[in-house]
XYZ file of C-alpha atoms in Angstrom:
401
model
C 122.155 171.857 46.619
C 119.502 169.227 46.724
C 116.140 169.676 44.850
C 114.075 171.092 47.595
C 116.676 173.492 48.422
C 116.523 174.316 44.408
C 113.063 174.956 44.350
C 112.802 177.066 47.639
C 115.565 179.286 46.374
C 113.707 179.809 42.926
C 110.293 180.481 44.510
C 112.346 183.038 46.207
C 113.996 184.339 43.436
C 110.414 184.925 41.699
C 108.865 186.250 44.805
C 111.581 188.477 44.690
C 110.931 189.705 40.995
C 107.346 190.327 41.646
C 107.456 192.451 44.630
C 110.077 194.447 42.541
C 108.263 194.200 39.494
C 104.912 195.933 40.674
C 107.623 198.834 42.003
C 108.484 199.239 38.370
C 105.225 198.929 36.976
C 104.606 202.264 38.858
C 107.057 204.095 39.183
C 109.352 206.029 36.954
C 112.533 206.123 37.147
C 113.907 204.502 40.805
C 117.441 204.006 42.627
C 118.098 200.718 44.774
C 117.692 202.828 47.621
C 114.077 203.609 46.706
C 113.178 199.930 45.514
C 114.385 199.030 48.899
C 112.357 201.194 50.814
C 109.229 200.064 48.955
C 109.788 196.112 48.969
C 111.746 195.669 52.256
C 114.729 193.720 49.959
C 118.010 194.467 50.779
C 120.459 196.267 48.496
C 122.443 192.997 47.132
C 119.009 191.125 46.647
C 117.651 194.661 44.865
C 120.481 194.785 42.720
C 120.676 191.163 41.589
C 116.794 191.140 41.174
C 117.243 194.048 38.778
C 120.048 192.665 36.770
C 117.662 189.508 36.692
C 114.802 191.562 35.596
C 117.273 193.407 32.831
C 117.786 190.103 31.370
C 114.374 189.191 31.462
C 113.859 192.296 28.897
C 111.093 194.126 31.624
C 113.630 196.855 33.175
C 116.750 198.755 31.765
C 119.597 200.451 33.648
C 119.398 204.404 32.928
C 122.654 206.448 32.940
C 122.665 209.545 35.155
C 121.206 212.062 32.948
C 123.726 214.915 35.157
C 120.260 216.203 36.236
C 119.921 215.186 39.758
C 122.037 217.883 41.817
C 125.389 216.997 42.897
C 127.211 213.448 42.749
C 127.078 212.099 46.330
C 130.579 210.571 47.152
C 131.348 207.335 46.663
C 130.019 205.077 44.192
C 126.921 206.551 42.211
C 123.298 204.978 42.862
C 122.273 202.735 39.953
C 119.092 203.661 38.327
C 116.617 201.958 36.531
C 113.252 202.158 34.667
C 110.304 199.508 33.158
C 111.948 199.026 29.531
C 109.669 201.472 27.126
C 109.929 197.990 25.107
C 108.864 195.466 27.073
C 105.289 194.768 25.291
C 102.024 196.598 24.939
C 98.265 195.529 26.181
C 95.294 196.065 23.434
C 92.023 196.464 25.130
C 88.818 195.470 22.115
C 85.216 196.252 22.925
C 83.787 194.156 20.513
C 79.838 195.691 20.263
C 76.938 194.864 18.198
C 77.213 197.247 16.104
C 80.677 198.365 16.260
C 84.523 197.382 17.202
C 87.122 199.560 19.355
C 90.766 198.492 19.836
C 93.071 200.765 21.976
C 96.940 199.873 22.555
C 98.610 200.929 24.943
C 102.027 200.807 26.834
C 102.706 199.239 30.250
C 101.261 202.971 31.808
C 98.559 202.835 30.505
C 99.583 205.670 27.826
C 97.629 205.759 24.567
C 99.544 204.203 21.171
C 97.447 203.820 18.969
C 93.225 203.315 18.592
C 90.962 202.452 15.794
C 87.292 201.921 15.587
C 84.773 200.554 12.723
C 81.102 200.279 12.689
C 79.833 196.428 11.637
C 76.917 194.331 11.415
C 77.678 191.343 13.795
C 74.615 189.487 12.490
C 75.337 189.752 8.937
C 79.644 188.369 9.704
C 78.851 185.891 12.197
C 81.270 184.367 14.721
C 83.913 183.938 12.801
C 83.842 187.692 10.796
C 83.188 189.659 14.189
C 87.002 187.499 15.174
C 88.262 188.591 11.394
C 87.008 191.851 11.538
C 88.860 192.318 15.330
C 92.297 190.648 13.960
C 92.095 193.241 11.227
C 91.459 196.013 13.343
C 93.557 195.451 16.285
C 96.779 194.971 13.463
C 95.982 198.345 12.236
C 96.023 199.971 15.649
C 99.405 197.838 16.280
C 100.336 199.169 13.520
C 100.057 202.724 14.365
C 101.832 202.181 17.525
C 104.362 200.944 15.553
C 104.422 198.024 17.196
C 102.992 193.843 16.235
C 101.468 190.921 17.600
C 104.338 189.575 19.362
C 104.997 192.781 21.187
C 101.048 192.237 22.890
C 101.632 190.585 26.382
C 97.444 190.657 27.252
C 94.057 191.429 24.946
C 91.408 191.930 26.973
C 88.406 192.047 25.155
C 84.655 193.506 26.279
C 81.526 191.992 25.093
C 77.895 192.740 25.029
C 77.211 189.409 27.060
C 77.544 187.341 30.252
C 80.784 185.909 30.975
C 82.348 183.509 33.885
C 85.783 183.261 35.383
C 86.594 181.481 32.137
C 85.753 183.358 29.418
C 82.666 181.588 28.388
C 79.199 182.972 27.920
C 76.171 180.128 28.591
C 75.883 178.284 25.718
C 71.461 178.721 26.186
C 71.687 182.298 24.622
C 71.990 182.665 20.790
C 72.584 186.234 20.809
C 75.360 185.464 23.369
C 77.471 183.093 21.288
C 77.262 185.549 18.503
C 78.801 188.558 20.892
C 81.186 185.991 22.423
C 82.628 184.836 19.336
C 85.572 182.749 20.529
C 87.973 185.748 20.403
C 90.521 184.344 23.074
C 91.788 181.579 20.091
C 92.458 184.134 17.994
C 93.817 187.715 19.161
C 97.540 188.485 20.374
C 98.827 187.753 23.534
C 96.992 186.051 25.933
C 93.466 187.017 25.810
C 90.745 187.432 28.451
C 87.322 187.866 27.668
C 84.956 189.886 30.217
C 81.415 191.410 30.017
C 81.246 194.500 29.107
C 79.682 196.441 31.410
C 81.790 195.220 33.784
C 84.992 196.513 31.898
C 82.751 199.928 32.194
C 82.674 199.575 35.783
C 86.466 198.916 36.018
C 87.017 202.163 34.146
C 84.836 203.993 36.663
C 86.256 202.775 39.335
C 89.362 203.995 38.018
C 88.234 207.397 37.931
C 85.994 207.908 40.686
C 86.909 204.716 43.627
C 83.470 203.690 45.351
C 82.640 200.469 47.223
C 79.525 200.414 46.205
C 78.481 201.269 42.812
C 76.186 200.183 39.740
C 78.149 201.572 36.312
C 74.873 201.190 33.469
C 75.685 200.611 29.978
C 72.628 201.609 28.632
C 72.643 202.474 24.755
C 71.394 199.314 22.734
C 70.653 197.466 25.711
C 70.637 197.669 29.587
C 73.781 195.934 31.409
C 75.404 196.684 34.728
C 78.480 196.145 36.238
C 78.357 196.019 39.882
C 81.058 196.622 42.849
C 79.575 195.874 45.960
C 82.314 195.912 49.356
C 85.087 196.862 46.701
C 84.332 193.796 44.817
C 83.074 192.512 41.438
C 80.303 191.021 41.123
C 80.448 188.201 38.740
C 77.469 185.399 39.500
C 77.884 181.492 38.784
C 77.159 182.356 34.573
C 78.477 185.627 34.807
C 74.988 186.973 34.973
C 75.706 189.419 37.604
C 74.532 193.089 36.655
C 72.473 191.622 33.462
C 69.173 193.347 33.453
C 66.932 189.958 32.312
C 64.463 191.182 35.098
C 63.486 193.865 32.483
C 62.385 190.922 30.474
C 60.629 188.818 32.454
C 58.667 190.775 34.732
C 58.555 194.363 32.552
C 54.625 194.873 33.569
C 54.831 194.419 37.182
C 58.342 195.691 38.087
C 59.265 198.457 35.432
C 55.435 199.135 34.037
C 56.956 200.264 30.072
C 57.795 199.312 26.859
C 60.792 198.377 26.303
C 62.289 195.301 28.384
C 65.914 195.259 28.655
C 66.418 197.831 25.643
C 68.711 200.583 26.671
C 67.967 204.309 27.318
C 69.158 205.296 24.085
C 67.091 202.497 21.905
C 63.977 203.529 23.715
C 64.609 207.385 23.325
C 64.471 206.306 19.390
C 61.953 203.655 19.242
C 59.588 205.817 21.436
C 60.318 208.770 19.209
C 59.929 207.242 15.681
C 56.558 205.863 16.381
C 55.635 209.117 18.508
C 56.065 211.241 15.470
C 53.074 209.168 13.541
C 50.704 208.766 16.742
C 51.262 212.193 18.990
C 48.797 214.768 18.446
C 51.027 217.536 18.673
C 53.465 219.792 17.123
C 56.876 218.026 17.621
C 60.304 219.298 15.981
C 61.442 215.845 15.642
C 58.656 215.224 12.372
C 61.395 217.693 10.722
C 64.193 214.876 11.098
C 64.048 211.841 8.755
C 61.975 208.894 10.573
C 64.982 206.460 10.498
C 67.451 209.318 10.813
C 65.826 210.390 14.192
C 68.500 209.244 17.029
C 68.784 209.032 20.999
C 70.669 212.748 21.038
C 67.975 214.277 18.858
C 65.073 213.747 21.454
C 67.269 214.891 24.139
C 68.401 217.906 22.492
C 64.752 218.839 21.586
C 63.571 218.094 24.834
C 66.585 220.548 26.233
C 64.670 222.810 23.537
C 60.715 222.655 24.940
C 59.835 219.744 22.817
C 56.727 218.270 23.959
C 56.621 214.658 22.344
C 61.038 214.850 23.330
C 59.595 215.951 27.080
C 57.066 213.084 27.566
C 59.954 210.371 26.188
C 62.196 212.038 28.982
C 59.670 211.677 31.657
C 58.765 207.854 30.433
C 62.892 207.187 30.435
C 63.581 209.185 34.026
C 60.257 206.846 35.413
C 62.187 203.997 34.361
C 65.489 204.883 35.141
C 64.234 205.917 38.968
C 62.451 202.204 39.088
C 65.562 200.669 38.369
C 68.010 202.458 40.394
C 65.910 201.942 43.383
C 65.665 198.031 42.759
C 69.877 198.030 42.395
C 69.934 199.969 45.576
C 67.348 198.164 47.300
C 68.741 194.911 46.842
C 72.719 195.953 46.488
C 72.689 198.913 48.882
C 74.135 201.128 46.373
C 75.464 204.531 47.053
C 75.993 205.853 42.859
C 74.557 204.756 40.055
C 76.679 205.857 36.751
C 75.540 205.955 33.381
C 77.572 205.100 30.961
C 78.423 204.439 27.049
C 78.292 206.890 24.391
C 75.176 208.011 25.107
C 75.911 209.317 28.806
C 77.017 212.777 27.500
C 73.607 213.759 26.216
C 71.317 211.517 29.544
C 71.657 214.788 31.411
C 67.908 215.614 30.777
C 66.440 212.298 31.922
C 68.913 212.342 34.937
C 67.436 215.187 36.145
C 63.780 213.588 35.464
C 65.241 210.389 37.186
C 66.079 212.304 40.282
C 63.270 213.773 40.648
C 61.318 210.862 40.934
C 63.088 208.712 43.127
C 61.012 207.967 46.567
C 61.746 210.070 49.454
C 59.551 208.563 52.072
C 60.422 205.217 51.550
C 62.905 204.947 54.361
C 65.730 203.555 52.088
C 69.031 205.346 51.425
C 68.728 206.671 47.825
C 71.733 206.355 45.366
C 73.299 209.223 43.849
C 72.909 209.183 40.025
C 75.640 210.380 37.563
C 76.677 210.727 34.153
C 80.311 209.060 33.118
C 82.925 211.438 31.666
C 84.565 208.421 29.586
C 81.995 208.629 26.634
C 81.674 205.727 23.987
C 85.362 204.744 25.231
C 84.612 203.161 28.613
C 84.640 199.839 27.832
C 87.968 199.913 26.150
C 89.626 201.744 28.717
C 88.595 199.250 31.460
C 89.643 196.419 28.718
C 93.126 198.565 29.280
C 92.819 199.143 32.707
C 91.809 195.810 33.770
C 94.710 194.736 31.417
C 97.252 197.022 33.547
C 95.988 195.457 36.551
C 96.535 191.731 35.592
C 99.977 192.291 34.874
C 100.432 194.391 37.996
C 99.014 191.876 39.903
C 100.603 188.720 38.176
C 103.620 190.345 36.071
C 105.897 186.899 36.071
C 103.216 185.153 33.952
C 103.826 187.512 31.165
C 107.007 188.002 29.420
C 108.750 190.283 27.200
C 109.332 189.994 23.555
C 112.777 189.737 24.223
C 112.472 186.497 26.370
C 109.829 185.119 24.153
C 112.364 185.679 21.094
């Protein structure tokens, strides 16, 4: 066999594994039969592709459990499953002011989780990476697993990030959120904005072509789908909100920039409580105690001051959804984080307000049902979908060993 032959017959070999591979990946249990049916092998190429695949450490042969009905005659179907195993994926959303981890199996089931509260400003680059080694071991550790079981980290952070991983080195604030995490965390490790891991987890739940997922506690960032696609930019400055910024009188006439519903809900309510000339419940809650969910629970209540912060946060919230579906052609806009369980009240201010007459189709907006956990499980998902997509370029501890 002469070296081209060589290499055409191990492409083939791989191609092979792959197609097979992303059977496994979601299925359960699964005969040659079935294996054939879904990769259009045939049964000698499906059964040496699974022994290859059993040495490999990703599947394992499963003895008939006596559960299936009768024997058919003849010899019995061989059956196999992805090995339970093979390696886990750890999905990080490394905040501001907090870190998640999540590990999970190659189904995306749950293994183990941990989360901490920090101040990135106070640990720096290189504490926010210490503080995410720490906490990713522990959840490892619950899962009863380690570092060389993790086949991909995918980690979510409050900043704009290219195909590479790399935020633009022009924003301080940036460099501090990306803080060179990919050098440093199990497996091989992609790093992605984080609203855009949000977006991956809503797309997940609810499929759309053409959506703009809001992360919108400490500070306004969007991940966008438009035709089924991410949107990413040159910088990876798709879906951030800088607009807010630069052109906050004319475009979006309020306080607040690019702050996020929930810091506005706070800041607008601690200084309201000095200045408003009413009686407000929220002067009965400690001034730096007073939080996003109490002025949205008092304005569910009859608040006044909590009502007039809910109508300033809808108005903005309407401006911006109708620039996103102005220039995106939007059909839902979801808000998300841990704050999106309590934005029900300004949602309904928000819908209220957007333009009827304007002749523009108007984008649905919605509440996410993944809470503060969104951007970890799209870390997880997007995770699952790398290795679905690409499952050769990761291998099992038991090859790497």
């Amino acid at each position: 066999m002469d070296g081209t032959t060589a290499s055409s017959t191990q492409l083939l070999r791989q191609i092979n594994s792959e197609a097979l591979l992303r059977f496994a990946l979601q299925e359960q249990v699964f005969t040659a039969g079935e294996a054939m049916a879904a990769t259009g092998l045939t049964r000698a190429t499906v059964l040496g592709v699974c022994d290859g695949l059993v040495g490999a450490g990703w599947l394992e042969e499963v003895s008939d459990g006596g559960d299936a009905g009768p024997a058919p005659k003849g010899r019995p179907a061989r059956r196999y499953q992805l090995r339970e195993a093979a390696g886990v994926v750890v999905g990080l959303d490394a905040g501001e002011g907090y870190l998640t981890t999540l590990v999970a199996d190659l189904r995306g089931r749950e293994l183990g989780k941990r989360r901490k509260s920090i101040d990135s400003h106070a640990l720096g680059r290189a504490g926010r990476v210490a503080g995410a080694q720490e906490l990713i071991g522990q959840a490892l550790t619950d899962a009863g697993c380690g570092d060389d079981d993790v086949l991909l980290t995918v980690v979510g952070v409050p900043a704009p990030v290219d195909a590479e991983g790399m935020s633009p080195q022009g924003g301080e604030f940036w460099q501090l959120m990306n803080s060179g995490f990919a050098a440093a965390l199990p497996g091989t490790v992609i790093v992605e904005n984080d609203a855009n891991l949000a977006a991956i987890a809503e797309q997940a739940q609810e499929p759309s072509a053409n959506v703009a997922t809001l992360l919108s506690g400490e500070r306004f960032g969007a991940g966008l789908i438009v035709d089924g696609q991410l949107l990413r930019g040159r910088q990876g400055g798709a879906g951030e909100m800088r607009f807010l910024d630069v052109f906050d009188s004319k475009l979006v006439p309020d306080e607040g920039g690019s702050d996020g519903l929930g810091a506005l809900a706070r800041k607008w309510a601690r200084k309201g409580i000095h200045s408003y000339g009413g009686t407000t419940s929220l002067r009965r809650l400690p001034e730096e105690g007073i939080q996003a969910e109490d002025v949205f629970q008092a304005a569910r209540e009859g608040d006044p001051l909590a009502g007039e912060i809910i109508g300033r946060l809808g108005a903005r919230l309407a401006r911006i959804a109708v620039v996103l579906a102005s220039l995106l052609d939007i059909e839902r806009v979801v808000i998300a984080g841990g704050i999106s369980s309590a934005i029900g009240p300004v949602l309904e201010q928000a819908r209220s307000l957007l333009p009827t007459d304007s002749g523009l189709p108007l984008p649905s907006l919605v509440a996410s049902t993944l809470g503060a956990e969104v951007v970890v499980q799209g870390a997880i998902e997007s995770a699952l979908i790398r290795i679905r997509h690409e499952p050769m370029a990761f291998l099992p501890r038991a090859v790497r060993a």
